[in-house]
């Protein structure tokens, strides 16, 4: 009885990549996913997306766990590391190849440049290797692409409402395993969300246009479809997303209260004045009790000026 009840409960997650420290932009996704999970009396899981080994920064993982702890986040279950999930990704890649839902591609960047129109998301793959790699292609590099269906994918985001994407037109058959052997984010995230039993995904607006590909893979693999909530992302004065690349400031544990308070303001949660709270725990309690997605700002990005 307990088990079947458990299956129906909310399970959310936060999935940072350890290519650097957490910054205010990552804190927004962590905070929103945490509040949504806790407001639903759900579990909140942590997954470290360390797929791309060369991009993993030394010490970043322990720094991320530490700063999350300092900010009062409490995760359920063991942390899941994508670097330990390669066998699962490989098994599913092989299944898709065997079912003729995926195929090897030997197109170099140069061939892609010659053959592909450029769309909003980069080259639109026109299916050069769909019938097999051409004998004249000397490349030994092999990526794996999944056949993209021509039916548009539709879904309802909890904030942005009805969304639709025709993957074949916008992107074409997309890569699930890169030619350097690294599994693509799209594949890994779908397999892990299923593996962790995630029912609700709360993440940045910049990932909204990845959702159709993930739904498509879920369908292909017979996985249940989670609910999606994309929240606005923080941008700098030039309109660039706060990121490790543009040197967004690393979160500091000692500033946890101010950081969470700022995140709540950014997320449109209108917390009462700071002096109403004697400690971080009180602020969290207030935020969980008053979590309201109807007051989230609706624009995809919002200016963030660091105090
Ligand atoms: Zn190709």
GROMACS .gro file of C-alpha atoms and ligand atoms in nm:
model
  308
    1UNK     CA    1   0.000   0.000   0.000
    2UNK     CA    2   0.272   0.244   0.100
    3UNK     CA    3   0.463   0.166  -0.215
    4UNK     CA    4   0.178   0.235  -0.450
    5UNK     CA    5   0.103   0.558  -0.265
    6UNK     CA    6   0.464   0.661  -0.301
    7UNK     CA    7   0.449   0.610  -0.677
    8UNK     CA    8   0.189   0.881  -0.708
    9UNK     CA    9   0.374   1.145  -0.513
   10UNK     CA   10   0.550   1.441  -0.660
   11UNK     CA   11   0.917   1.390  -0.739
   12UNK     CA   12   1.117   1.687  -0.855
   13UNK     CA   13   1.486   1.741  -0.915
   14UNK     CA   14   1.768   1.986  -0.959
   15UNK     CA   15   2.040   1.886  -1.202
   16UNK     CA   16   2.342   2.117  -1.214
   17UNK     CA   17   2.647   2.049  -1.427
   18UNK     CA   18   2.974   2.080  -1.238
   19UNK     CA   19   3.151   2.293  -1.498
   20UNK     CA   20   3.186   2.565  -1.235
   21UNK     CA   21   3.030   2.704  -0.920
   22UNK     CA   22   2.661   2.771  -0.871
   23UNK     CA   23   2.557   3.132  -0.932
   24UNK     CA   24   2.235   3.329  -0.892
   25UNK     CA   25   2.099   3.189  -1.220
   26UNK     CA   26   2.136   2.830  -1.100
   27UNK     CA   27   1.994   2.926  -0.760
   28UNK     CA   28   1.668   3.030  -0.928
   29UNK     CA   29   1.617   2.684  -1.080
   30UNK     CA   30   1.715   2.518  -0.753
   31UNK     CA   31   1.482   2.739  -0.549
   32UNK     CA   32   1.181   2.711  -0.781
   33UNK     CA   33   1.213   2.333  -0.818
   34UNK     CA   34   1.259   2.294  -0.441
   35UNK     CA   35   0.960   2.511  -0.351
   36UNK     CA   36   0.737   2.341  -0.606
   37UNK     CA   37   0.834   1.998  -0.470
   38UNK     CA   38   0.795   2.095  -0.104
   39UNK     CA   39   0.466   2.277  -0.166
   40UNK     CA   40   0.339   1.946  -0.309
   41UNK     CA   41   0.482   1.751  -0.011
   42UNK     CA   42   0.706   1.585  -0.267
   43UNK     CA   43   1.062   1.464  -0.285
   44UNK     CA   44   1.341   1.672  -0.432
   45UNK     CA   45   1.634   1.488  -0.583
   46UNK     CA   46   1.976   1.603  -0.683
   47UNK     CA   47   2.151   1.490  -0.998
   48UNK     CA   48   2.498   1.596  -1.103
   49UNK     CA   49   2.521   1.622  -1.481
   50UNK     CA   50   2.888   1.537  -1.517
   51UNK     CA   51   2.861   1.368  -1.855
   52UNK     CA   52   3.118   1.576  -2.032
   53UNK     CA   53   3.427   1.478  -1.834
   54UNK     CA   54   3.668   1.740  -1.978
   55UNK     CA   55   3.428   2.017  -1.876
   56UNK     CA   56   3.401   1.898  -1.516
   57UNK     CA   57   3.594   2.138  -1.298
   58UNK     CA   58   3.799   1.996  -1.019
   59UNK     CA   59   3.633   2.050  -0.683
   60UNK     CA   60   3.312   2.180  -0.839
   61UNK     CA   61   3.095   1.890  -0.725
   62UNK     CA   62   3.178   1.918  -0.357
   63UNK     CA   63   3.150   2.297  -0.381
   64UNK     CA   64   2.799   2.265  -0.532
   65UNK     CA   65   2.682   2.020  -0.265
   66UNK     CA   66   2.828   2.240   0.005
   67UNK     CA   67   2.673   2.564  -0.117
   68UNK     CA   68   2.332   2.397  -0.159
   69UNK     CA   69   2.353   2.271   0.198
   70UNK     CA   70   2.448   2.617   0.325
   71UNK     CA   71   2.143   2.759   0.147
   72UNK     CA   72   1.917   2.517   0.334
   73UNK     CA   73   1.836   2.273   0.054
   74UNK     CA   74   1.766   1.920   0.175
   75UNK     CA   75   1.758   1.651  -0.088
   76UNK     CA   76   1.603   1.308  -0.069
   77UNK     CA   77   1.796   0.995  -0.161
   78UNK     CA   78   2.154   0.966  -0.281
   79UNK     CA   79   2.290   1.213  -0.533
   80UNK     CA   80   2.284   1.062  -0.883
   81UNK     CA   81   2.593   1.111  -1.099
   82UNK     CA   82   2.554   1.088  -1.475
   83UNK     CA   83   2.915   0.975  -1.510
   84UNK     CA   84   2.803   0.652  -1.341
   85UNK     CA   85   2.512   0.595  -1.576
   86UNK     CA   86   2.697   0.533  -1.903
   87UNK     CA   87   2.592   0.168  -1.927
   88UNK     CA   88   2.226   0.266  -1.913
   89UNK     CA   89   2.272   0.530  -2.184
   90UNK     CA   90   2.464   0.283  -2.402
   91UNK     CA   91   2.202   0.008  -2.362
   92UNK     CA   92   1.924   0.240  -2.470
   93UNK     CA   93   2.127   0.378  -2.760
   94UNK     CA   94   2.181   0.021  -2.882
   95UNK     CA   95   1.810  -0.054  -2.844
   96UNK     CA   96   1.720   0.248  -3.057
   97UNK     CA   97   1.974   0.145  -3.321
   98UNK     CA   98   1.835  -0.208  -3.324
   99UNK     CA   99   1.479  -0.080  -3.360
  100UNK     CA  100   1.593   0.139  -3.653
  101UNK     CA  101   1.488   0.446  -3.461
  102UNK     CA  102   1.848   0.569  -3.460
  103UNK     CA  103   2.143   0.544  -3.696
  104UNK     CA  104   2.513   0.619  -3.724
  105UNK     CA  105   2.617   0.946  -3.884
  106UNK     CA  106   2.963   1.021  -4.017
  107UNK     CA  107   2.904   1.377  -4.131
  108UNK     CA  108   3.191   1.606  -4.047
  109UNK     CA  109   3.125   1.967  -3.962
  110UNK     CA  110   3.232   2.054  -4.315
  111UNK     CA  111   2.976   1.816  -4.470
  112UNK     CA  112   2.708   1.950  -4.237
  113UNK     CA  113   2.796   2.303  -4.344
  114UNK     CA  114   2.764   2.209  -4.710
  115UNK     CA  115   2.441   2.010  -4.678
  116UNK     CA  116   2.237   2.171  -4.406
  117UNK     CA  117   2.021   2.478  -4.391
  118UNK     CA  118   2.078   2.680  -4.075
  119UNK     CA  119   1.778   2.714  -3.848
  120UNK     CA  120   1.721   2.880  -3.514
  121UNK     CA  121   1.905   2.598  -3.336
  122UNK     CA  122   2.199   2.558  -3.575
  123UNK     CA  123   2.224   2.318  -3.866
  124UNK     CA  124   1.905   2.140  -3.961
  125UNK     CA  125   2.017   1.786  -4.034
  126UNK     CA  126   1.880   1.674  -4.369
  127UNK     CA  127   1.931   1.302  -4.319
  128UNK     CA  128   2.248   1.247  -4.520
  129UNK     CA  129   2.337   0.921  -4.339
  130UNK     CA  130   1.982   0.798  -4.281
  131UNK     CA  131   2.013   0.520  -4.540
  132UNK     CA  132   2.364   0.431  -4.428
  133UNK     CA  133   2.697   0.606  -4.437
  134UNK     CA  134   2.801   0.678  -4.794
  135UNK     CA  135   3.097   0.468  -4.914
  136UNK     CA  136   3.280   0.783  -5.024
  137UNK     CA  137   3.280   0.924  -4.671
  138UNK     CA  138   3.629   0.869  -4.532
  139UNK     CA  139   3.546   0.975  -4.177
  140UNK     CA  140   3.583   0.728  -3.893
  141UNK     CA  141   3.390   0.950  -3.658
  142UNK     CA  142   3.047   0.814  -3.577
  143UNK     CA  143   2.778   0.998  -3.393
  144UNK     CA  144   2.436   0.844  -3.334
  145UNK     CA  145   2.126   1.032  -3.443
  146UNK     CA  146   1.767   0.955  -3.363
  147UNK     CA  147   1.507   0.969  -3.640
  148UNK     CA  148   1.289   1.271  -3.573
  149UNK     CA  149   0.922   1.223  -3.639
  150UNK     CA  150   0.744   1.465  -3.869
  151UNK     CA  151   0.445   1.502  -3.636
  152UNK     CA  152   0.471   1.824  -3.434
  153UNK     CA  153   0.519   1.771  -3.062
  154UNK     CA  154   0.275   1.960  -2.845
  155UNK     CA  155   0.280   2.002  -2.469
  156UNK     CA  156   0.152   2.234  -2.203
  157UNK     CA  157   0.399   2.422  -1.990
  158UNK     CA  158   0.255   2.514  -1.649
  159UNK     CA  159   0.356   2.878  -1.697
  160UNK     CA  160   0.382   2.935  -2.071
  161UNK     CA  161   0.084   2.723  -2.172
  162UNK     CA  162   0.057   2.543  -2.507
  163UNK     CA  163   0.389   2.485  -2.683
  164UNK     CA  164   0.455   2.317  -3.014
  165UNK     CA  165   0.762   2.217  -3.212
  166UNK     CA  166   0.813   2.024  -3.532
  167UNK     CA  167   1.150   1.862  -3.463
  168UNK     CA  168   1.205   1.745  -3.820
  169UNK     CA  169   1.161   2.099  -3.951
  170UNK     CA  170   1.340   2.285  -3.671
  171UNK     CA  171   1.632   2.053  -3.598
  172UNK     CA  172   1.615   1.733  -3.802
  173UNK     CA  173   1.738   1.397  -3.676
  174UNK     CA  174   1.927   1.491  -3.361
  175UNK     CA  175   2.240   1.353  -3.198
  176UNK     CA  176   2.201   1.125  -2.896
  177UNK     CA  177   2.565   1.022  -2.882
  178UNK     CA  178   2.843   1.245  -3.003
  179UNK     CA  179   3.125   1.124  -3.224
  180UNK     CA  180   3.366   1.164  -2.929
  181UNK     CA  181   3.157   0.907  -2.741
  182UNK     CA  182   2.987   1.151  -2.504
  183UNK     CA  183   2.613   1.094  -2.472
  184UNK     CA  184   2.397   1.393  -2.557
  185UNK     CA  185   2.221   1.586  -2.283
  186UNK     CA  186   1.883   1.512  -2.446
  187UNK     CA  187   1.924   1.138  -2.411
  188UNK     CA  188   2.081   1.132  -2.065
  189UNK     CA  189   1.824   1.366  -1.912
  190UNK     CA  190   1.531   1.161  -2.042
  191UNK     CA  191   1.677   0.831  -1.919
  192UNK     CA  192   1.763   0.975  -1.578
  193UNK     CA  193   1.432   1.151  -1.524
  194UNK     CA  194   1.267   0.816  -1.586
  195UNK     CA  195   1.517   0.628  -1.370
  196UNK     CA  196   1.463   0.869  -1.081
  197UNK     CA  197   1.085   0.860  -1.121
  198UNK     CA  198   1.065   1.236  -1.177
  199UNK     CA  199   0.706   1.355  -1.212
  200UNK     CA  200   0.767   1.729  -1.236
  201UNK     CA  201   1.044   1.923  -1.403
  202UNK     CA  202   1.104   2.284  -1.303
  203UNK     CA  203   1.390   2.454  -1.486
  204UNK     CA  204   1.499   2.764  -1.677
  205UNK     CA  205   1.313   2.908  -1.973
  206UNK     CA  206   1.625   2.861  -2.187
  207UNK     CA  207   1.549   2.486  -2.185
  208UNK     CA  208   1.190   2.525  -2.305
  209UNK     CA  209   1.288   2.449  -2.665
  210UNK     CA  210   1.466   2.128  -2.558
  211UNK     CA  211   1.142   1.993  -2.419
  212UNK     CA  212   0.993   1.868  -2.747
  213UNK     CA  213   1.301   1.653  -2.815
  214UNK     CA  214   1.279   1.509  -2.467
  215UNK     CA  215   0.909   1.436  -2.500
  216UNK     CA  216   0.979   1.272  -2.832
  217UNK     CA  217   1.243   1.045  -2.677
  218UNK     CA  218   1.014   0.964  -2.382
  219UNK     CA  219   0.748   0.852  -2.625
  220UNK     CA  220   0.992   0.646  -2.829
  221UNK     CA  221   1.110   0.474  -2.509
  222UNK     CA  222   0.765   0.431  -2.361
  223UNK     CA  223   0.846   0.646  -2.058
  224UNK     CA  224   0.573   0.844  -1.881
  225UNK     CA  225   0.568   1.215  -1.949
  226UNK     CA  226   0.648   1.449  -1.658
  227UNK     CA  227   0.488   1.790  -1.609
  228UNK     CA  228   0.696   2.090  -1.711
  229UNK     CA  229   0.734   2.432  -1.558
  230UNK     CA  230   0.988   2.667  -1.714
  231UNK     CA  231   1.080   2.968  -1.507
  232UNK     CA  232   1.229   3.299  -1.625
  233UNK     CA  233   1.607   3.316  -1.640
  234UNK     CA  234   1.830   3.591  -1.506
  235UNK     CA  235   2.018   3.797  -1.762
  236UNK     CA  236   2.281   4.070  -1.733
  237UNK     CA  237   2.249   4.424  -1.869
  238UNK     CA  238   2.360   4.301  -2.214
  239UNK     CA  239   2.082   4.041  -2.217
  240UNK     CA  240   2.319   3.746  -2.169
  241UNK     CA  241   2.208   3.463  -1.944
  242UNK     CA  242   2.403   3.457  -1.618
  243UNK     CA  243   2.641   3.170  -1.664
  244UNK     CA  244   2.978   3.040  -1.570
  245UNK     CA  245   3.100   3.151  -1.911
  246UNK     CA  246   3.022   3.518  -1.852
  247UNK     CA  247   3.168   3.491  -1.505
  248UNK     CA  248   2.852   3.518  -1.299
  249UNK     CA  249   2.954   3.548  -0.935
  250UNK     CA  250   2.975   3.222  -0.742
  251UNK     CA  251   2.721   3.186  -0.461
  252UNK     CA  252   2.867   3.223  -0.115
  253UNK     CA  253   2.728   3.016   0.171
  254UNK     CA  254   2.748   3.306   0.419
  255UNK     CA  255   2.509   3.507   0.201
  256UNK     CA  256   2.250   3.229   0.193
  257UNK     CA  257   1.966   3.426   0.350
  258UNK     CA  258   2.011   3.725   0.117
  259UNK     CA  259   2.052   3.500  -0.185
  260UNK     CA  260   1.732   3.306  -0.118
  261UNK     CA  261   1.549   3.630  -0.039
  262UNK     CA  262   1.665   3.780  -0.372
  263UNK     CA  263   1.564   3.462  -0.555
  264UNK     CA  264   1.212   3.484  -0.406
  265UNK     CA  265   1.179   3.844  -0.521
  266UNK     CA  266   1.303   3.754  -0.868
  267UNK     CA  267   1.052   3.469  -0.881
  268UNK     CA  268   0.767   3.709  -0.803
  269UNK     CA  269   0.695   3.558  -0.462
  270UNK     CA  270   0.676   3.893  -0.277
  271UNK     CA  271   0.825   3.791   0.057
  272UNK     CA  272   0.752   4.019   0.355
  273UNK     CA  273   1.040   4.243   0.473
  274UNK     CA  274   1.358   4.060   0.573
  275UNK     CA  275   1.332   4.155   0.942
  276UNK     CA  276   1.019   3.936   0.967
  277UNK     CA  277   1.243   3.633   0.956
  278UNK     CA  278   1.487   3.549   1.230
  279UNK     CA  279   1.666   3.284   1.028
  280UNK     CA  280   1.692   3.110   0.692
  281UNK     CA  281   1.464   2.824   0.800
  282UNK     CA  282   1.179   3.068   0.866
  283UNK     CA  283   1.222   3.220   0.523
  284UNK     CA  284   1.206   2.874   0.365
  285UNK     CA  285   0.895   2.786   0.563
  286UNK     CA  286   0.723   3.104   0.451
  287UNK     CA  287   0.829   3.043   0.089
  288UNK     CA  288   0.701   2.684   0.083
  289UNK     CA  289   0.371   2.784   0.236
  290UNK     CA  290   0.321   3.074  -0.007
  291UNK     CA  291   0.469   2.924  -0.326
  292UNK     CA  292   0.257   3.053  -0.610
  293UNK     CA  293   0.338   2.994  -0.975
  294UNK     CA  294   0.072   3.245  -1.083
  295UNK     CA  295   0.292   3.532  -0.968
  296UNK     CA  296   0.601   3.412  -1.156
  297UNK     CA  297   0.705   3.672  -1.414
  298UNK     CA  298   0.588   3.558  -1.756
  299UNK     CA  299   0.868   3.701  -1.967
  300UNK     CA  300   1.138   3.448  -2.048
  301UNK     CA  301   1.423   3.653  -1.905
  302UNK     CA  302   1.462   3.926  -1.646
  303UNK     CA  303   1.746   4.161  -1.570
  304UNK     CA  304   1.945   4.072  -1.262
  305UNK     CA  305   2.181   4.326  -1.113
  306UNK     CA  306   2.393   4.175  -0.843
  307UNK     CA  307   2.353   4.372  -0.520
  308LIG    ZN1  308   2.545   1.216  -4.137
   0.00000   0.00000   0.00000
